[in-house]
Amino acid sequence: MFVSVPATSANLGPGFDTLGLAVDLRNEIIIKPSKFLSISTHGEGADNPKIKKNTLFLNIFNENYKRLTKRTDNFRFEFHNRIPISRGLGSSSAVIVASLSAAYEAAGVKYTKREILNQALRYESHPDNITPAVMGGFNVACVENGRVYSKKRRLPDYLKAVVVVPNRTISTAKSRTVLPKMYKKEEAVYSLSRSSYMTALFMSESWDLLRIAAKDKLHQSRRMKMMPELFDVQKLALKHGALMSTLSGSGSTFFSLAYEKDAPKIAQSLRSRFPQYRVLILDLDNYGVITKD
Ligand SMILES: Nc1ncnc2c1ncn2[C@@H]1O[C@H](COP(=O)(O)OP(=O)(O)O)[C@@H](O)[C@H]1O
Ligand SMILES: N[C@@H](CCOP(=O)(O)O)C(=O)O
């Protein structure tokens, strides 16, 4: 059995905990029945003893496999990780979504993507990574009574993501604890109005006004101040034609959306200015999690 899940860029500036999209940078897992548990990890995290054991994946897989089959069986898991870990590209959501999909597939139980998404919410309370990881595309999502309500828009192949991936890891959970508990009404209105406007722009494919929408007063600048060079990343990307440039999730990655024709120039300018960072041009993803027998 084969499971493939995309990285995601959440928040997109003002859409804190609600907006997110998927990019074609995937973790892939090969799973086979086995007499005993076997794990091999390749790529991101392969040299990290904590990640290598992949307890996050195995705990979720085992819990749900047992819930679905009332059995515990052994499997051989081969992890191929391309999503940088703790960099704001939804690596934890990718693991959650992949492990749930794998458990349902291994159990031979019929399911829908919506079921996977609602199960994933049990492990990650904000829906802005898990929703695009499941569905692909651009998504706006909210939570009501433990269920995700979301709307997806497919993304055109003439748009590309240009992502700057610093070496510094940022724990999402930790970075959420430093955000204010209370906000001024003006800050809330500033962000919610732009999040709504951004949603309308994505749904109507009005790309040229994204710059106006992609501003935030709830989380972004407070987080960027922990890595001030990210302000320069944002300025440079916009100067060279990015349609929008925002902190990816809780960071440290910076996400820019661009027309295909502009992406190489933006990437080149970022590589020259920040040679110490990975700069990737990625296709956008419209498929989300994929499973094959
Ligand atoms: N490929 C992976 N294999 C095992 N655990 C992973 C993997 N990717 C992420 N994780 C788990 O998720 C944590 C990172 O989650 P988080 O801080 O939300 O980062 P991100 O911004 O990438 O979502 C890691 O510390 C690890 O516990
Ligand atoms: N809305 C969340 C998104 C976290 O994304 P991640 O890719 O950093 O896990 C937040 O901003 O905390």
mmCIF file of N, CA, C and O and ligand atoms in Angstrom, residues 8 27 41-42 44-45 48 50-57 79-95 124 126 129 170-174 248-252, ligand 1:
data_model
loop_
_atom_site.group_PDB
_atom_site.id
_atom_site.type_symbol
_atom_site.label_atom_id
_atom_site.label_comp_id
_atom_site.label_asym_id
_atom_site.label_seq_id
_atom_site.Cartn_x
_atom_site.Cartn_y
_atom_site.Cartn_z
ATOM 1 N N THR A 8 1.787 21.813 3.140
ATOM 2 C CA THR A 8 0.763 22.857 3.064
ATOM 3 C C THR A 8 1.310 24.156 3.620
ATOM 4 O O THR A 8 2.180 24.148 4.502
ATOM 5 N N ASN A 27 5.401 13.798 1.282
ATOM 6 C CA ASN A 27 5.904 12.625 2.004
ATOM 7 C C ASN A 27 5.209 11.403 1.425
ATOM 8 O O ASN A 27 4.011 11.456 1.130
ATOM 9 N N THR A 41 13.287 5.024 7.570
ATOM 10 C CA THR A 41 13.000 6.434 7.285
ATOM 11 C C THR A 41 14.080 7.009 6.386
ATOM 12 O O THR A 41 15.270 6.833 6.654
ATOM 13 N N HIS A 42 13.642 7.697 5.319
ATOM 14 C CA HIS A 42 14.584 8.281 4.356
ATOM 15 C C HIS A 42 14.222 9.751 4.175
ATOM 16 O O HIS A 42 13.067 10.137 4.275
ATOM 17 N N GLU A 44 14.005 13.772 5.006
ATOM 18 C CA GLU A 44 13.904 14.672 6.164
ATOM 19 C C GLU A 44 13.713 13.878 7.453
ATOM 20 O O GLU A 44 12.851 13.002 7.528
ATOM 21 N N GLY A 45 14.543 14.153 8.446
ATOM 22 C CA GLY A 45 14.387 13.516 9.754
ATOM 23 C C GLY A 45 15.045 12.158 9.883
ATOM 24 O O GLY A 45 15.038 11.553 10.955
ATOM 25 N N ASN A 48 17.449 11.918 12.605
ATOM 26 C CA ASN A 48 16.984 12.376 13.926
ATOM 27 C C ASN A 48 16.321 11.194 14.641
ATOM 28 O O ASN A 48 15.260 10.719 14.198
ATOM 29 N N LYS A 50 14.499 10.791 17.130
ATOM 30 C CA LYS A 50 13.080 10.986 17.531
ATOM 31 C C LYS A 50 12.183 10.833 16.304
ATOM 32 O O LYS A 50 11.165 10.145 16.349
ATOM 33 N N ILE A 51 12.602 11.442 15.206
ATOM 34 C CA ILE A 51 11.757 11.400 13.997
ATOM 35 C C ILE A 51 11.782 10.002 13.388
ATOM 36 O O ILE A 51 10.771 9.484 12.928
ATOM 37 N N LYS A 52 12.983 9.384 13.430
ATOM 38 C CA LYS A 52 13.151 8.068 12.778
ATOM 39 C C LYS A 52 12.136 7.061 13.283
ATOM 40 O O LYS A 52 11.583 6.275 12.569
ATOM 41 N N LYS A 53 11.861 7.135 14.605
ATOM 42 C CA LYS A 53 10.911 6.156 15.183
ATOM 43 C C LYS A 53 9.477 6.455 14.734
ATOM 44 O O LYS A 53 8.605 5.616 14.786
ATOM 45 N N ASN A 54 9.248 7.717 14.328
ATOM 46 C CA ASN A 54 7.953 8.158 13.819
ATOM 47 C C ASN A 54 6.800 7.762 14.735
ATOM 48 O O ASN A 54 5.789 7.187 14.315
ATOM 49 N N THR A 55 6.947 8.032 16.012
ATOM 50 C CA THR A 55 5.897 7.679 16.971
ATOM 51 C C THR A 55 4.587 8.387 16.640
ATOM 52 O O THR A 55 3.514 7.825 16.832
ATOM 53 N N LEU A 56 4.676 9.607 16.096
ATOM 54 C CA LEU A 56 3.427 10.335 15.782
ATOM 55 C C LEU A 56 2.608 9.525 14.783
ATOM 56 O O LEU A 56 1.418 9.270 14.996
ATOM 57 N N PHE A 57 3.247 9.067 13.721
ATOM 58 C CA PHE A 57 2.543 8.278 12.699
ATOM 59 C C PHE A 57 2.046 6.966 13.304
ATOM 60 O O PHE A 57 0.867 6.605 13.185
ATOM 61 N N PHE A 79 9.236 5.125 5.195
ATOM 62 C CA PHE A 79 8.893 6.551 5.083
ATOM 63 C C PHE A 79 9.887 7.272 4.170
ATOM 64 O O PHE A 79 11.098 7.159 4.375
ATOM 65 N N HIS A 80 9.358 7.995 3.194
ATOM 66 C CA HIS A 80 10.191 8.840 2.333
ATOM 67 C C HIS A 80 9.730 10.285 2.555
ATOM 68 O O HIS A 80 8.687 10.706 2.047
ATOM 69 N N ASN A 81 10.510 11.040 3.322
ATOM 70 C CA ASN A 81 10.082 12.373 3.764
ATOM 71 C C ASN A 81 10.730 13.460 2.923
ATOM 72 O O ASN A 81 11.956 13.576 2.909
ATOM 73 N N ARG A 82 9.906 14.266 2.252
ATOM 74 C CA ARG A 82 10.427 15.428 1.529
ATOM 75 C C ARG A 82 10.006 16.734 2.194
ATOM 76 O O ARG A 82 10.491 17.793 1.855
ATOM 77 N N ILE A 83 9.035 16.684 3.116
ATOM 78 C CA ILE A 83 8.531 17.914 3.745
ATOM 79 C C ILE A 83 9.455 18.282 4.906
ATOM 80 O O ILE A 83 9.600 17.497 5.851
ATOM 81 N N PRO A 84 10.088 19.468 4.823
ATOM 82 C CA PRO A 84 10.949 19.890 5.934
ATOM 83 C C PRO A 84 10.146 19.915 7.241
ATOM 84 O O PRO A 84 8.957 20.281 7.231
ATOM 85 N N ILE A 85 10.785 19.506 8.311
ATOM 86 C CA ILE A 85 10.070 19.344 9.582
ATOM 87 C C ILE A 85 10.195 20.594 10.454
ATOM 88 O O ILE A 85 11.249 21.196 10.537
ATOM 89 N N SER A 86 9.078 20.998 11.044
ATOM 90 C CA SER A 86 9.021 22.182 11.924
ATOM 91 C C SER A 86 9.495 23.447 11.219
ATOM 92 O O SER A 86 10.182 24.290 11.790
ATOM 93 N N ARG A 87 9.099 23.560 9.933
ATOM 94 C CA ARG A 87 9.466 24.750 9.152
ATOM 95 C C ARG A 87 8.258 25.514 8.650
ATOM 96 O O ARG A 87 8.408 26.399 7.806
ATOM 97 N N GLY A 88 7.052 25.153 9.085
ATOM 98 C CA GLY A 88 5.877 25.897 8.628
ATOM 99 C C GLY A 88 5.286 25.387 7.335
ATOM 100 O O GLY A 88 4.536 26.098 6.657
ATOM 101 N N LEU A 89 5.598 24.129 6.974
ATOM 102 C CA LEU A 89 5.043 23.538 5.748
ATOM 103 C C LEU A 89 4.103 22.380 6.069
ATOM 104 O O LEU A 89 3.888 21.483 5.263
ATOM 105 N N GLY A 90 3.559 22.410 7.295
ATOM 106 C CA GLY A 90 2.519 21.436 7.643
ATOM 107 C C GLY A 90 3.017 20.013 7.796
ATOM 108 O O GLY A 90 2.282 19.066 7.501
ATOM 109 N N SER A 91 4.243 19.838 8.277
ATOM 110 C CA SER A 91 4.783 18.472 8.362
ATOM 111 C C SER A 91 3.975 17.622 9.337
ATOM 112 O O SER A 91 3.715 16.445 9.090
ATOM 113 N N SER A 92 3.538 18.225 10.443
ATOM 114 C CA SER A 92 2.782 17.425 11.427
ATOM 115 C C SER A 92 1.417 17.039 10.863
ATOM 116 O O SER A 92 0.963 15.905 11.006
ATOM 117 N N SER A 93 0.788 17.971 10.154
ATOM 118 C CA SER A 93 -0.512 17.669 9.527
ATOM 119 C C SER A 93 -0.361 16.574 8.488
ATOM 120 O O SER A 93 -1.217 15.699 8.350
ATOM 121 N N ALA A 94 0.750 16.617 7.759
ATOM 122 C CA ALA A 94 0.999 15.597 6.732
ATOM 123 C C ALA A 94 1.093 14.217 7.373
ATOM 124 O O ALA A 94 0.529 13.234 6.865
ATOM 125 N N VAL A 95 1.754 14.143 8.530
ATOM 126 C CA VAL A 95 1.875 12.849 9.209
ATOM 127 C C VAL A 95 0.512 12.373 9.696
ATOM 128 O O VAL A 95 0.132 11.206 9.524
ATOM 129 N N GLU A 124 -5.170 17.683 15.479
ATOM 130 C CA GLU A 124 -4.674 19.050 15.244
ATOM 131 C C GLU A 124 -5.888 19.966 15.200
ATOM 132 O O GLU A 124 -6.714 19.858 14.311
ATOM 133 N N HIS A 126 -6.456 23.153 14.648
ATOM 134 C CA HIS A 126 -6.702 24.178 13.628
ATOM 135 C C HIS A 126 -6.752 23.496 12.262
ATOM 136 O O HIS A 126 -5.902 22.691 11.932
ATOM 137 N N ASN A 129 -4.093 23.526 7.992
ATOM 138 C CA ASN A 129 -3.118 22.636 7.343
ATOM 139 C C ASN A 129 -3.783 21.323 6.935
ATOM 140 O O ASN A 129 -3.617 20.839 5.804
ATOM 141 N N ILE A 170 10.884 25.867 13.926
ATOM 142 C CA ILE A 170 9.990 26.591 14.847
ATOM 143 C C ILE A 170 8.840 25.643 15.198
ATOM 144 O O ILE A 170 8.102 25.201 14.316
ATOM 145 N N SER A 171 8.718 25.323 16.460
ATOM 146 C CA SER A 171 7.616 24.443 16.881
ATOM 147 C C SER A 171 6.318 25.233 16.803
ATOM 148 O O SER A 171 6.191 26.306 17.411
ATOM 149 N N THR A 172 5.362 24.710 16.057
ATOM 150 C CA THR A 172 4.084 25.418 15.931
ATOM 151 C C THR A 172 3.440 25.611 17.304
ATOM 152 O O THR A 172 2.989 26.700 17.649
ATOM 153 N N ALA A 173 3.416 24.531 18.076
ATOM 154 C CA ALA A 173 2.761 24.606 19.394
ATOM 155 C C ALA A 173 3.399 25.704 20.242
ATOM 156 O O ALA A 173 2.700 26.546 20.819
ATOM 157 N N LYS A 174 4.745 25.741 20.255
ATOM 158 C CA LYS A 174 5.423 26.765 21.068
ATOM 159 C C LYS A 174 5.120 28.168 20.530
ATOM 160 O O LYS A 174 4.830 29.094 21.282
ATOM 161 N N SER A 248 4.835 31.227 6.127
ATOM 162 C CA SER A 248 4.138 29.955 5.883
ATOM 163 C C SER A 248 3.824 29.324 7.244
ATOM 164 O O SER A 248 4.734 28.991 8.002
ATOM 165 N N GLY A 249 2.531 29.235 7.550
ATOM 166 C CA GLY A 249 2.145 28.679 8.847
ATOM 167 C C GLY A 249 2.777 29.481 9.973
ATOM 168 O O GLY A 249 2.768 30.703 9.963
ATOM 169 N N SER A 250 3.392 28.776 10.910
ATOM 170 C CA SER A 250 4.050 29.468 12.036
ATOM 171 C C SER A 250 5.520 29.739 11.726
ATOM 172 O O SER A 250 6.274 30.184 12.582
ATOM 173 N N GLY A 251 5.965 29.411 10.527
ATOM 174 C CA GLY A 251 7.351 29.656 10.099
ATOM 175 C C GLY A 251 8.250 28.473 10.419
ATOM 176 O O GLY A 251 7.789 27.476 10.960
ATOM 177 N N SER A 252 9.439 28.543 10.023
ATOM 178 C CA SER A 252 10.244 29.665 9.559
ATOM 179 C C SER A 252 10.145 29.887 8.051
ATOM 180 O O SER A 252 10.649 30.877 7.537
HETATM 181 N N1 LIG B 1 8.071 13.125 8.770
HETATM 182 C C1 LIG B 1 7.859 13.100 10.093
HETATM 183 N N2 LIG B 1 8.071 11.965 10.788
HETATM 184 C C2 LIG B 1 7.829 11.934 12.115
HETATM 185 N N3 LIG B 1 7.363 12.976 12.846
HETATM 186 C C3 LIG B 1 7.143 14.121 12.175
HETATM 187 C C4 LIG B 1 7.382 14.245 10.784
HETATM 188 N N4 LIG B 1 7.049 15.516 10.416
HETATM 189 C C5 LIG B 1 6.635 16.143 11.518
HETATM 190 N N5 LIG B 1 6.695 15.313 12.581
HETATM 191 C C6 LIG B 1 6.304 15.638 13.963
HETATM 192 O O1 LIG B 1 5.689 16.928 13.942
HETATM 193 C C7 LIG B 1 6.495 17.866 14.681
HETATM 194 C C8 LIG B 1 6.550 19.178 13.898
HETATM 195 O O2 LIG B 1 5.262 19.729 13.959
HETATM 196 P P1 LIG B 1 5.086 21.333 13.845
HETATM 197 O O3 LIG B 1 5.841 21.988 14.931
HETATM 198 O O4 LIG B 1 3.635 21.581 13.728
HETATM 199 O O5 LIG B 1 5.863 21.672 12.491
HETATM 200 P P2 LIG B 1 5.296 22.103 11.067
HETATM 201 O O6 LIG B 1 5.396 23.572 11.047
HETATM 202 O O7 LIG B 1 6.192 21.430 10.089
HETATM 203 O O8 LIG B 1 3.877 21.571 10.983
HETATM 204 C C9 LIG B 1 7.875 17.230 14.761
HETATM 205 O O9 LIG B 1 8.541 17.711 15.938
HETATM 206 C C10 LIG B 1 7.538 15.752 14.867
HETATM 207 O O10 LIG B 1 7.135 15.445 16.206
#
